[in-house]
Tab-separated table of C-alpha atoms in Angstrom:
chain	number	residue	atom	x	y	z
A	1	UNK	CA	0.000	0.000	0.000
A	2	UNK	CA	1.152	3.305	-0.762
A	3	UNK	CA	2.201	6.238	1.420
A	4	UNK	CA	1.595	9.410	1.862
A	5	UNK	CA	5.248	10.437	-0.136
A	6	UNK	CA	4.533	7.970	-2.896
A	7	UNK	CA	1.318	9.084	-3.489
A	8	UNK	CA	2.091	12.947	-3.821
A	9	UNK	CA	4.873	11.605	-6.229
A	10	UNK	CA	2.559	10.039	-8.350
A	11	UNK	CA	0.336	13.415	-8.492
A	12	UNK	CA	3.252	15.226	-9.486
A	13	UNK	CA	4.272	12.937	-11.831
A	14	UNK	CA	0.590	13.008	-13.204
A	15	UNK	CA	-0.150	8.975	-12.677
A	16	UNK	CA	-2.877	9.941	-11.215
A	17	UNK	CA	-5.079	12.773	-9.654
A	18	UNK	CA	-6.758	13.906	-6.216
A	19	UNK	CA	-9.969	13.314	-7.830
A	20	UNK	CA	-9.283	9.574	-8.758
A	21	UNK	CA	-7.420	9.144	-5.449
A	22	UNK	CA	-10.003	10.575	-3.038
A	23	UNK	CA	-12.979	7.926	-5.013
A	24	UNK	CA	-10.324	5.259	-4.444
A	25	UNK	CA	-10.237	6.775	-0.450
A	26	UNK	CA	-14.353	7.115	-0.298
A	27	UNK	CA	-14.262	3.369	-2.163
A	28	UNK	CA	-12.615	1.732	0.577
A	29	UNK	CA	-14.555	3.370	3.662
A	30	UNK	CA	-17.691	2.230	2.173
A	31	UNK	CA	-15.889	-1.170	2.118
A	32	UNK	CA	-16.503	-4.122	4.969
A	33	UNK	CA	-13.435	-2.960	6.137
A	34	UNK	CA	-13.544	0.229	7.366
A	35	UNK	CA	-17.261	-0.927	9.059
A	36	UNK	CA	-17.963	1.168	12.421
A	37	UNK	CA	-14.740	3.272	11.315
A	38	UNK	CA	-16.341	6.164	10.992
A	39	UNK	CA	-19.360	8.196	12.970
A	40	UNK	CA	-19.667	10.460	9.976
A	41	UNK	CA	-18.631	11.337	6.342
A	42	UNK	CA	-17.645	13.900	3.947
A	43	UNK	CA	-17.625	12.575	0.748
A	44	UNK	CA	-19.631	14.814	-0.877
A	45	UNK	CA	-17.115	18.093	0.228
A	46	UNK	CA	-14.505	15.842	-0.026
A	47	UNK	CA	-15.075	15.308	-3.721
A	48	UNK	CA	-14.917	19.208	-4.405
A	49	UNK	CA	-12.183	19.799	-2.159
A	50	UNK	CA	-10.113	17.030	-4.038
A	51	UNK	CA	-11.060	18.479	-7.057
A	52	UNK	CA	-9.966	21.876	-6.506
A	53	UNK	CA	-6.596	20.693	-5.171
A	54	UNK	CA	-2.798	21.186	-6.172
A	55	UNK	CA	-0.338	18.250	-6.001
A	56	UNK	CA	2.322	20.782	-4.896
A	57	UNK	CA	0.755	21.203	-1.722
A	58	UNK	CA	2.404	19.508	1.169
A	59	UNK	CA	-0.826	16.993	1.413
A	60	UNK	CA	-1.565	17.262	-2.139
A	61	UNK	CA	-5.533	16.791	-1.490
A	62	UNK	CA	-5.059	13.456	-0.076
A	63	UNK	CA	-7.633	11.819	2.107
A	64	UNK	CA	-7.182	12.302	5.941
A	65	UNK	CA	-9.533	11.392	9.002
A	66	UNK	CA	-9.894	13.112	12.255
A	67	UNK	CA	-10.856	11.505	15.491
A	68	UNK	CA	-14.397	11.936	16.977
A	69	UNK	CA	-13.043	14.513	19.431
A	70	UNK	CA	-12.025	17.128	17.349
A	71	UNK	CA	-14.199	20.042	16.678
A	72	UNK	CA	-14.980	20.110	12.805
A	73	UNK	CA	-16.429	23.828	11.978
A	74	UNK	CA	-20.429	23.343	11.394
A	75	UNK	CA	-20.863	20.109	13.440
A	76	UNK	CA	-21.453	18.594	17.016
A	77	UNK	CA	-17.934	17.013	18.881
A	78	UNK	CA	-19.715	14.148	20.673
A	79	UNK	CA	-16.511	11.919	21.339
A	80	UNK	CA	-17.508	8.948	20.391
A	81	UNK	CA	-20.389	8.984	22.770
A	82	UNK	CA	-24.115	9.444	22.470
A	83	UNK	CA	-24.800	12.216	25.352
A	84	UNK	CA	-23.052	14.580	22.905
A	85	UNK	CA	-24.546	13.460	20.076
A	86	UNK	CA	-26.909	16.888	19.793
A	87	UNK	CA	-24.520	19.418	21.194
A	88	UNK	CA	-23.669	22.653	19.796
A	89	UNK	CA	-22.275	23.015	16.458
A	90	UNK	CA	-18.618	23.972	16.512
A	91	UNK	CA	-18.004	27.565	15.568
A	92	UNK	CA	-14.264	26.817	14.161
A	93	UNK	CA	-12.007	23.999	13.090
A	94	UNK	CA	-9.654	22.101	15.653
A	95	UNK	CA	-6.813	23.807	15.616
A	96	UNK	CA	-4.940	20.276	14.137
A	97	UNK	CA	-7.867	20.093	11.424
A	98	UNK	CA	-6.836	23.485	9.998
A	99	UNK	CA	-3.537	22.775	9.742
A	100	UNK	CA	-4.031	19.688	7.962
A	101	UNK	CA	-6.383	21.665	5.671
A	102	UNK	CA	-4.283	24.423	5.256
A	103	UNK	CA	-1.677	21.920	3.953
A	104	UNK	CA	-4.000	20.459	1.120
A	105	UNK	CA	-5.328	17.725	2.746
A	106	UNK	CA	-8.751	16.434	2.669
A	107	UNK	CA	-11.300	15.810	5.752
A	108	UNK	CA	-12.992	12.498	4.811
A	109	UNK	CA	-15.100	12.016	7.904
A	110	UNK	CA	-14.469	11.709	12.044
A	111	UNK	CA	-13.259	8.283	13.149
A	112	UNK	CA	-14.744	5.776	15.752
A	113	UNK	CA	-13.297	6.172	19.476
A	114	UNK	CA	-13.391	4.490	22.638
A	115	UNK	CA	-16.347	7.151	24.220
A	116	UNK	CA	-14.131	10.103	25.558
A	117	UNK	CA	-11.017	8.569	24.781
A	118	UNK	CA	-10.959	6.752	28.089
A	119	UNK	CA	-9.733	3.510	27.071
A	120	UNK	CA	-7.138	1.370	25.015
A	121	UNK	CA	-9.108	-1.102	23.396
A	122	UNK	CA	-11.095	0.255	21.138
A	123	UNK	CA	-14.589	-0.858	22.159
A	124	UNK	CA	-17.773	1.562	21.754
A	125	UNK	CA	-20.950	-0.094	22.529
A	126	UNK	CA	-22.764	3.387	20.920
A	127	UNK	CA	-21.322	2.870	17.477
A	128	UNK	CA	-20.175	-0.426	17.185
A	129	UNK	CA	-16.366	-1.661	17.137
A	130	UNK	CA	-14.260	-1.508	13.965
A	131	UNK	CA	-12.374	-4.773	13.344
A	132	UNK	CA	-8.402	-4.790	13.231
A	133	UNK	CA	-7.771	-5.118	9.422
A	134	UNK	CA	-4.929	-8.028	10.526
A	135	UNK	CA	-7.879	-10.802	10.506
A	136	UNK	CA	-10.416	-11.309	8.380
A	137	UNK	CA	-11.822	-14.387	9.991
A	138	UNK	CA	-11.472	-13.852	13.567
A	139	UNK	CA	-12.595	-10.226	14.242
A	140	UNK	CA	-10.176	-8.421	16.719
A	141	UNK	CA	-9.740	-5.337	18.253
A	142	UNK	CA	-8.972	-2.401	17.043
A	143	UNK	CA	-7.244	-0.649	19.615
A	144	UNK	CA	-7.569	2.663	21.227
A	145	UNK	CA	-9.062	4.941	21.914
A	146	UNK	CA	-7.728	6.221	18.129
A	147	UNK	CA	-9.414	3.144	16.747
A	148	UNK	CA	-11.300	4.746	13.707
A	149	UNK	CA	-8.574	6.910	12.768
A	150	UNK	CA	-6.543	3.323	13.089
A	151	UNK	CA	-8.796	1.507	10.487
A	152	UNK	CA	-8.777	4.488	8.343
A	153	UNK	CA	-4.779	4.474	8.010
A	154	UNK	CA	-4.252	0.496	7.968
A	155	UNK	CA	-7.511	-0.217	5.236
A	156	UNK	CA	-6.192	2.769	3.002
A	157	UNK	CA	-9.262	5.230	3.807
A	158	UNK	CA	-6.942	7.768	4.908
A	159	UNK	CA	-3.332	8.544	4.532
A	160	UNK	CA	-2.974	10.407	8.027
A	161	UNK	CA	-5.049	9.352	11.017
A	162	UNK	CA	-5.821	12.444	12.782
A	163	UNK	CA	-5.780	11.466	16.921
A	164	UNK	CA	-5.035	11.735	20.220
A	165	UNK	CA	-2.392	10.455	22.643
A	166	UNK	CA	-2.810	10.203	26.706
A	167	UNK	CA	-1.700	7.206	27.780
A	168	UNK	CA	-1.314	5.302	24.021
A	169	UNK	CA	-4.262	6.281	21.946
A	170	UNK	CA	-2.085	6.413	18.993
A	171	UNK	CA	0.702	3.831	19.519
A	172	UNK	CA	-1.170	1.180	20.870
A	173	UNK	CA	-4.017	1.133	17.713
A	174	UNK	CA	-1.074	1.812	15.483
A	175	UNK	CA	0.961	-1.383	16.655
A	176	UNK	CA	-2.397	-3.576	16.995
A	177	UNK	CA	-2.844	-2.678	13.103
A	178	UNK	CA	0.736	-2.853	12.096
A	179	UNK	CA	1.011	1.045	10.930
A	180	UNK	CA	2.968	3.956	11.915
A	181	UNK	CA	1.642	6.181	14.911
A	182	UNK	CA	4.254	9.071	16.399
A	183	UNK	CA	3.434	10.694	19.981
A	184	UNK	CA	5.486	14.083	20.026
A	185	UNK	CA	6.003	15.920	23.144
A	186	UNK	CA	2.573	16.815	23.934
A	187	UNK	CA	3.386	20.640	24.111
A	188	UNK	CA	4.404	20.954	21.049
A	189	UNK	CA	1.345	20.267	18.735
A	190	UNK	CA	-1.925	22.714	20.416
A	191	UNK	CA	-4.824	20.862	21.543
A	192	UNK	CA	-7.425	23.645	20.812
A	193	UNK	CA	-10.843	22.321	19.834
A	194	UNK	CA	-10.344	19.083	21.083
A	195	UNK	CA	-12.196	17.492	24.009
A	196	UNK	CA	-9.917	16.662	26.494
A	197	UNK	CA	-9.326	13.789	28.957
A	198	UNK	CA	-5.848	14.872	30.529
A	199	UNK	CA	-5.422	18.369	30.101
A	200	UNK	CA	-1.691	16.931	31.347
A	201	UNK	CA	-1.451	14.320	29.136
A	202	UNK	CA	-3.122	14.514	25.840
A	203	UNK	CA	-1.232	14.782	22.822
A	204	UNK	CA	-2.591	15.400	19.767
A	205	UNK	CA	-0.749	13.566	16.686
A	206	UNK	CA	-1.644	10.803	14.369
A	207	UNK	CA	-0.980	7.238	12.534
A	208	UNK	CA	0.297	6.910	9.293
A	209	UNK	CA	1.744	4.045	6.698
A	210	UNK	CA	5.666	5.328	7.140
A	211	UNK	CA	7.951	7.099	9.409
A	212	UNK	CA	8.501	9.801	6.634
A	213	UNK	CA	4.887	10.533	6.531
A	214	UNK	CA	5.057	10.444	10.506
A	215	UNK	CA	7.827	13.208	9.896
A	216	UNK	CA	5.654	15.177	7.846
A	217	UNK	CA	2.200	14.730	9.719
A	218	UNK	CA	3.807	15.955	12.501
A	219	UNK	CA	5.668	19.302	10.745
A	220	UNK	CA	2.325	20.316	9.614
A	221	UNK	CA	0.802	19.305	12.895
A	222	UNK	CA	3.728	21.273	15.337
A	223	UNK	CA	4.452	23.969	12.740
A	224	UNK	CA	7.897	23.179	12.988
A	225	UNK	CA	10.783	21.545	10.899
A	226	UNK	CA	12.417	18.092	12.279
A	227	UNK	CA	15.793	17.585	11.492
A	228	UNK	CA	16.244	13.975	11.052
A	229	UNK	CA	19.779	13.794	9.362
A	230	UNK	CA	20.778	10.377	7.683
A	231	UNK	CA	23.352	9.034	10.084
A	232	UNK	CA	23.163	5.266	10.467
A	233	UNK	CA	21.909	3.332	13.410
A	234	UNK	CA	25.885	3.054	14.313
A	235	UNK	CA	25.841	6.666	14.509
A	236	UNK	CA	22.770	6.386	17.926
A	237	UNK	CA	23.367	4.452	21.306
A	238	UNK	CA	20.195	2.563	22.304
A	239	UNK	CA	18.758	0.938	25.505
A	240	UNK	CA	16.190	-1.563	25.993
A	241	UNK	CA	14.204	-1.745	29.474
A	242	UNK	CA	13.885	-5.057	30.388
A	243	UNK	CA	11.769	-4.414	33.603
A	244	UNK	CA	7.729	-4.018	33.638
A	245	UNK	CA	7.927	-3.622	30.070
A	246	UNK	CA	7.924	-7.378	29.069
A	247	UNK	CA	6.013	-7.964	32.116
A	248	UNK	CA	3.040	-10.496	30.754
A	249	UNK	CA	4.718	-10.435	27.231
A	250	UNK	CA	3.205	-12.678	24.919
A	251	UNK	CA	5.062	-14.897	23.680
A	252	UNK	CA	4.349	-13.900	19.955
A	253	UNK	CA	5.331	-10.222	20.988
A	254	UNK	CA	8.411	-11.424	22.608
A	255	UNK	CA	9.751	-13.202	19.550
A	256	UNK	CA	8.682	-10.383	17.028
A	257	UNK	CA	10.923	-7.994	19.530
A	258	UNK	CA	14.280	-10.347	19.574
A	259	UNK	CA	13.957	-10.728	15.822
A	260	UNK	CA	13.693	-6.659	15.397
A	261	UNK	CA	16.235	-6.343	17.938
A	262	UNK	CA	18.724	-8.860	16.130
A	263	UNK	CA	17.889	-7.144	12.842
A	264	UNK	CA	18.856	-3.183	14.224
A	265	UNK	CA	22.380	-4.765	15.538
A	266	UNK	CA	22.928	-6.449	12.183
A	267	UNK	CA	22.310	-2.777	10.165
A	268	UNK	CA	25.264	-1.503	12.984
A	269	UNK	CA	23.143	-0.478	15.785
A	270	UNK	CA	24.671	-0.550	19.285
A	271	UNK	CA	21.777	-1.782	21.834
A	272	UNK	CA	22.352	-2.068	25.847
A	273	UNK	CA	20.101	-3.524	27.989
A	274	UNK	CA	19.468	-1.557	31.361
A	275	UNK	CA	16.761	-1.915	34.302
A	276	UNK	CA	15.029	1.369	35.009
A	277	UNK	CA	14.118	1.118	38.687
A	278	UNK	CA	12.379	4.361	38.529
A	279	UNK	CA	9.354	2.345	36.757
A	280	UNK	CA	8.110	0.766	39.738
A	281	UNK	CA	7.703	4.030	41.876
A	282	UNK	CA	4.802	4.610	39.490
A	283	UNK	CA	2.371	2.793	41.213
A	284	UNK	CA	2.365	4.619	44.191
A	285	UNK	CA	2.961	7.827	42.719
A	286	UNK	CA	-1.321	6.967	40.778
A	287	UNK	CA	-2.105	5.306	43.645
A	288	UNK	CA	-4.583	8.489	44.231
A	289	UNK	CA	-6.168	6.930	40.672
A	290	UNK	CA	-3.620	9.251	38.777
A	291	UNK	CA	-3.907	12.270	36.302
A	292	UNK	CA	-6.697	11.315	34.050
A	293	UNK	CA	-9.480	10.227	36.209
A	294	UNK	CA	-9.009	13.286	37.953
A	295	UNK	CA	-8.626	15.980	35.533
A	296	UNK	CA	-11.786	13.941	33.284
A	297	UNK	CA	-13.912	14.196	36.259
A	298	UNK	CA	-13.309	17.521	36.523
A	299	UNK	CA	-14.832	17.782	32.883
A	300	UNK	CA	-17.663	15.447	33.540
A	301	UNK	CA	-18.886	15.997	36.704
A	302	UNK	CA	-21.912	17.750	35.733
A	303	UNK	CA	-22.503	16.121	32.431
A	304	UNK	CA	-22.378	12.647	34.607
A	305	UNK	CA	-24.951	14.156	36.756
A	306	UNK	CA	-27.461	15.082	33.954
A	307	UNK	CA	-26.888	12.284	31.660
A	308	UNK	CA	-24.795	9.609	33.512
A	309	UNK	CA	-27.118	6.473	31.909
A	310	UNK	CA	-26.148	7.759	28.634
A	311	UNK	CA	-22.331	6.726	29.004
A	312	UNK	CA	-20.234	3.622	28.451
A	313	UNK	CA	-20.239	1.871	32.252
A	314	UNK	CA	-17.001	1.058	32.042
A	315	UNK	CA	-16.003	4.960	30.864
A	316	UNK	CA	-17.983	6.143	33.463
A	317	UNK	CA	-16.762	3.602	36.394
A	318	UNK	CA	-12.874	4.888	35.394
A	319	UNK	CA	-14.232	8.788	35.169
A	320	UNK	CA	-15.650	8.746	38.665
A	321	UNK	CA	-12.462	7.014	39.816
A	322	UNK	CA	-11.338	10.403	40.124
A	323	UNK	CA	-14.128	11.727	42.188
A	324	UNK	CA	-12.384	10.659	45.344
A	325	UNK	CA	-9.088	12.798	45.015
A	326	UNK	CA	-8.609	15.437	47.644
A	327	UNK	CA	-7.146	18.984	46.038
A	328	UNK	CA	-3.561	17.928	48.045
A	329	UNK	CA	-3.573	14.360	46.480
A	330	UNK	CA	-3.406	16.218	43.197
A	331	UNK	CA	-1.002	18.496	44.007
A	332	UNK	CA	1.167	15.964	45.191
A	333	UNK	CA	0.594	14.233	42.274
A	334	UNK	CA	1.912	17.035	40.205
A	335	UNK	CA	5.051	17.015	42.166
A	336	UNK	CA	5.721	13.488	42.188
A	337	UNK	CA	5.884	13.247	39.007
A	338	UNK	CA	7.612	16.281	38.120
A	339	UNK	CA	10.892	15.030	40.388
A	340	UNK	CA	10.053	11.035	38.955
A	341	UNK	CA	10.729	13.231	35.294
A	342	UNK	CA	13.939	14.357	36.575
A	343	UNK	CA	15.137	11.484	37.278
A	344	UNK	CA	14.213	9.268	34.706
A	345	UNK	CA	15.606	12.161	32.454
A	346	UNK	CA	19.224	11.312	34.032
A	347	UNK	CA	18.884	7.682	33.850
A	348	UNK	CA	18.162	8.096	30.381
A	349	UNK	CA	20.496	10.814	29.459
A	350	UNK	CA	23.443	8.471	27.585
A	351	UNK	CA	20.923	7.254	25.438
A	352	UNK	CA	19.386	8.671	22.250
A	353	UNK	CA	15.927	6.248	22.530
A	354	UNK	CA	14.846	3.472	24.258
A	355	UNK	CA	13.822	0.093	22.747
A	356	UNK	CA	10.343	-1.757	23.814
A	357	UNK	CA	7.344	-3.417	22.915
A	358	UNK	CA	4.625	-0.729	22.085
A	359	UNK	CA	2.078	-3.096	23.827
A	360	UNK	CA	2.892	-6.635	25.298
A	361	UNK	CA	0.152	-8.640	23.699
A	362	UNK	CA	-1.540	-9.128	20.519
A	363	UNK	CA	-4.802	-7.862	19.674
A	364	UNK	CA	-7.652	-9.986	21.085
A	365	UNK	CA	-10.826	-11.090	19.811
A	366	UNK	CA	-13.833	-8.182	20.148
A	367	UNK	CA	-15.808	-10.632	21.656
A	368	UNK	CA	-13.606	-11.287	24.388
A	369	UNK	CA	-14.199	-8.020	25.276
A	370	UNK	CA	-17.805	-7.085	24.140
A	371	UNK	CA	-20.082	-4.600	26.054
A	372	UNK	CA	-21.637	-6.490	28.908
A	373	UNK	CA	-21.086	-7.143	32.428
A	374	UNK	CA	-19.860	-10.955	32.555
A	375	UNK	CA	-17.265	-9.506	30.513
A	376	UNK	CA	-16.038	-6.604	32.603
A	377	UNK	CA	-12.952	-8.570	34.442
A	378	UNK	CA	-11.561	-9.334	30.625
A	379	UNK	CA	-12.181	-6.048	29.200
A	380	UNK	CA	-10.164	-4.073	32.185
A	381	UNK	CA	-6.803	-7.094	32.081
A	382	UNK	CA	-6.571	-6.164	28.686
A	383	UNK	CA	-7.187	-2.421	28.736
A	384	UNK	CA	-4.551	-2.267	31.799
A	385	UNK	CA	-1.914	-4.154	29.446
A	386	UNK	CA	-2.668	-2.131	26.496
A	387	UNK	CA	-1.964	0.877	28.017
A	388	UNK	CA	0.794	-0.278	30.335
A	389	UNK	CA	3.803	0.141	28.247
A	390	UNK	CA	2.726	3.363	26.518
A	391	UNK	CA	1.839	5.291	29.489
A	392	UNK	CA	5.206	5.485	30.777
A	393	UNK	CA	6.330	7.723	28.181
A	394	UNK	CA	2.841	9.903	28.818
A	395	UNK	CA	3.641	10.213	32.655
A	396	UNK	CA	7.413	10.947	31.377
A	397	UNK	CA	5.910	14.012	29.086
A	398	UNK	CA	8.116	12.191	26.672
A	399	UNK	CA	7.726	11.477	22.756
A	400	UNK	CA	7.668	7.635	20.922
A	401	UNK	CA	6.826	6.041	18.033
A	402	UNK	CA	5.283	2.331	17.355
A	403	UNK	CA	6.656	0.917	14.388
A	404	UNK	CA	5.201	-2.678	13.039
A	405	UNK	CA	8.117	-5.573	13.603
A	406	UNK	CA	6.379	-8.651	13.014
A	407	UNK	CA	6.255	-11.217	10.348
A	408	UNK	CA	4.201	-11.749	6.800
A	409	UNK	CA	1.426	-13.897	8.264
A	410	UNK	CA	1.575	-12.696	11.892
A	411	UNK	CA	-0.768	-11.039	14.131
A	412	UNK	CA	0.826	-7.247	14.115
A	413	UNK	CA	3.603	-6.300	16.602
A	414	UNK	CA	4.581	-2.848	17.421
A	415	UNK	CA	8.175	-1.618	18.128
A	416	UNK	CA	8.525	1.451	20.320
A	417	UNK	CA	11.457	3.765	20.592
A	418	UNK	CA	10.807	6.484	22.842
A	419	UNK	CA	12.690	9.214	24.959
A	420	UNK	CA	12.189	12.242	27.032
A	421	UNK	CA	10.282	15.274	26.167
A	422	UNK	CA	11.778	17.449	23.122
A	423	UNK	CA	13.869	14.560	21.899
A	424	UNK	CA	11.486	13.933	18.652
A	425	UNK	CA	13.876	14.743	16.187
A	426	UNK	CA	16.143	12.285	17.237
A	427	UNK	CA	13.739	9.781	17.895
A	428	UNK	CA	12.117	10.006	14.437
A	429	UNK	CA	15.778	10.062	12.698
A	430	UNK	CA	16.340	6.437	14.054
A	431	UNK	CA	12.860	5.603	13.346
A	432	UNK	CA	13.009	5.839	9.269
A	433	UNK	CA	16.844	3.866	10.020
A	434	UNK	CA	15.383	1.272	12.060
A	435	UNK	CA	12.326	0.898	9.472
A	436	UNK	CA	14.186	0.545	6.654
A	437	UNK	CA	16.766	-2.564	9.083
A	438	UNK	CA	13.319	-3.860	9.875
A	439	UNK	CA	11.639	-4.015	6.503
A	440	UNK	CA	15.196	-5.522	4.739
């Protein structure tokens, strides 16, 4: 499947044009695949936007999606849930949206999401659950809570996957489909006009098919340049964490992991294993029930009180988690993690990125962890290993990127290098090395 780059070359080229590229887009979201993908579509204003694009735009009129949280000018930002479904029109793009206009691209429709983002599997019992495109006979999960924007990328609905990122809404859909999805430091990219979880933690970014449209997603999206020079892996020095993150690995994930590992030493990449003892202080630092069930209380509250039937059970069960936090929990919270940063930060500091999985298991069946009660106890193990891995890089105010490492014929795996906050460049530089190693 063609990327983003490729695509825009053929434009210019004149193999094809928007026009016939944006029917291809609109074909395949109509198609079983992209089913539950998307809350609502553009096609028709897609059509004429395509139409009255310019391949030498930076998007070229290219076909992307944006998440069900982001406010789209002329329409409601319900969130993937159904107590929002009549609210307000928005007055104004999300910031994110225009840029991605302003670049050339092309708003096919807003994606499918766990309801308020609050989750990493992918499920939404309002909408229905989009099926991982990695099996056609078993239907899996999607991931979350990006999962539309997910399907859109992976099925070839969308070129960029417009989403968020609080504790792996991009990375771990993006590994559970076998795409590209880049977290940047969260303040670099503004989160105007979209609804908000963790006004700490959310990071607005997206998925992609490549690392260079990754790059270039996230220039348009940060208003910023990345210099990713072409030194070779030899040129980086790498770490892999061996504690808590291969905690409950599965053993397909493990093996997809060695086997990328093995092939980044053989294209000259120098790789030491450390333990990061700082990881285990995190549990006591969220033992209060941590930044986003506070801070999405604080949104809810009265929305719970009006319309609290109306919501997922299990969304609302983690929101009012953070009903019981006292104003010095939270403040101790803040400060907690603020000196766990620091030093993390100098336990990481000779080191350009860090090595893991993106998530430690494959994705499951949806029925495994349908809406319904007698399924509860499944749905929250595999939501709390989905987001496991991720997370730490959220609570680090770092920036990552899942890249797919597994076999033709596997279930996908995601490979994460990740880092501090503000060390994107570097960490996308040895992404598009280490994807071309893995892809050889």
């Amino acid at each position: 499947m063609n990327d983003l780059h490729a695509a825009r070359l053929t434009l210019l080229a004149g193999g094809s044009d928007a026009r016939t590229e944006m029917e291809r887009a609109i074909e395949i979201s109509q198609s079983p695949a992209c089913v539950h993908a998307f809350t609502r579509t553009m096609f028709d204003e897609a059509r004429q936007k395509a139409a009255a694009s310019t391949p030498d735009s930076r998007l070229a009129g290219l076909a992307f999606s944006a998440k069900d949280l982001f406010d789209i000018q002329g329409q409601p930002t319900p969130a993937g849930s159904a107590v929002l479904s009549h609210a307000p029109a928005a007055k104004a793009d999300a910031v994110a949206v225009a840029r991605l206009r302003a670049a050339g691209g092309v708003l096919t429709g807003r994606t499918n999401m766990t309801e308020f983002a609050f989750s990493g599997v992918g499920v939404n019992p309002h909408h229905g659950t989009p099926a991982n495109v990695s099996d056609t006979v078993t239907p899996r999960i999607p991931g979350g809570s990006s999962s539309g924007a997910a399907i859109s990328v992976a099925s070839g609905a969308a070129f960029i996957g417009l989403g968020s990122d609080t504790g792996g809404s991009i990375r771990i859909p993006a590994a559970l489909n076998g795409i590209v999805g880049f977290k940047s430091t969260a303040r670099l990219v503004p989160a105007d006009g979209a609804l908000p979880l963790s006004t700490t933690l959310d990071t607005v970014c997206a998925m992609t098919r490549s690392v260079r449209d990754a790059i270039t997603a996230h220039e348009i999206l940060a208003a910023r340049r990345v210099t990713a020079g072409a030194a070779s892996l030899a040129a980086y020095s790498l770490a892999v964490v061996r504690n808590v993150f291969f905690d409950n690995v599965e053993p397909a994930v493990a093996s997809a992991f060695e086997r990328a590992l093995k092939a980044l030493r053989a294209a000259g990449a120098r790789i030491e294993e450390i333990e990061l003892p700082e990881l285990a202080e995190l549990q006591s630092i969220n033992a209060t029930g941590g930044f986003s069930a506070a801070e999405a209380y604080a949104w809810h509250r009265l929305l719970l009180e009006r319309s609290g039937a109306g919501y997922d059970p299990r969304v609302a069960q983690r929101i009012l988690r953070g009903a019981g936090m006292k104003a010095h929990e939270y403040i101790d919270l803040v400060n907690a993690r603020h000196a766990w940063i620091a030093r993390v930060e100098t336990a990481l500091s000779p080191f350009d990125a860090v090595l893991s999985p993106t998530v430690p298991i494959t994705a499951p069946s949806i029925a495994s962890v349908a809406p319904g009660a007698e399924r509860d106890d499944e749905f929250f193990r595999v939501n709390a290993l989905l987001l496991r891995n991720p997370s730490i890089v959220n609570m680090l105010d770092g920036c990552a990127i899942s890249l797919p490492c597994h076999a033709a014929g596997e279930l996908p795996v995601g490979l994460m290098l990740w880092h501090a906050a503000l060390h994107d460049d570097a960490v996308l530089a040895i992404a598009l090395q280490a994807e071309r190693a893995l892809k050889k």
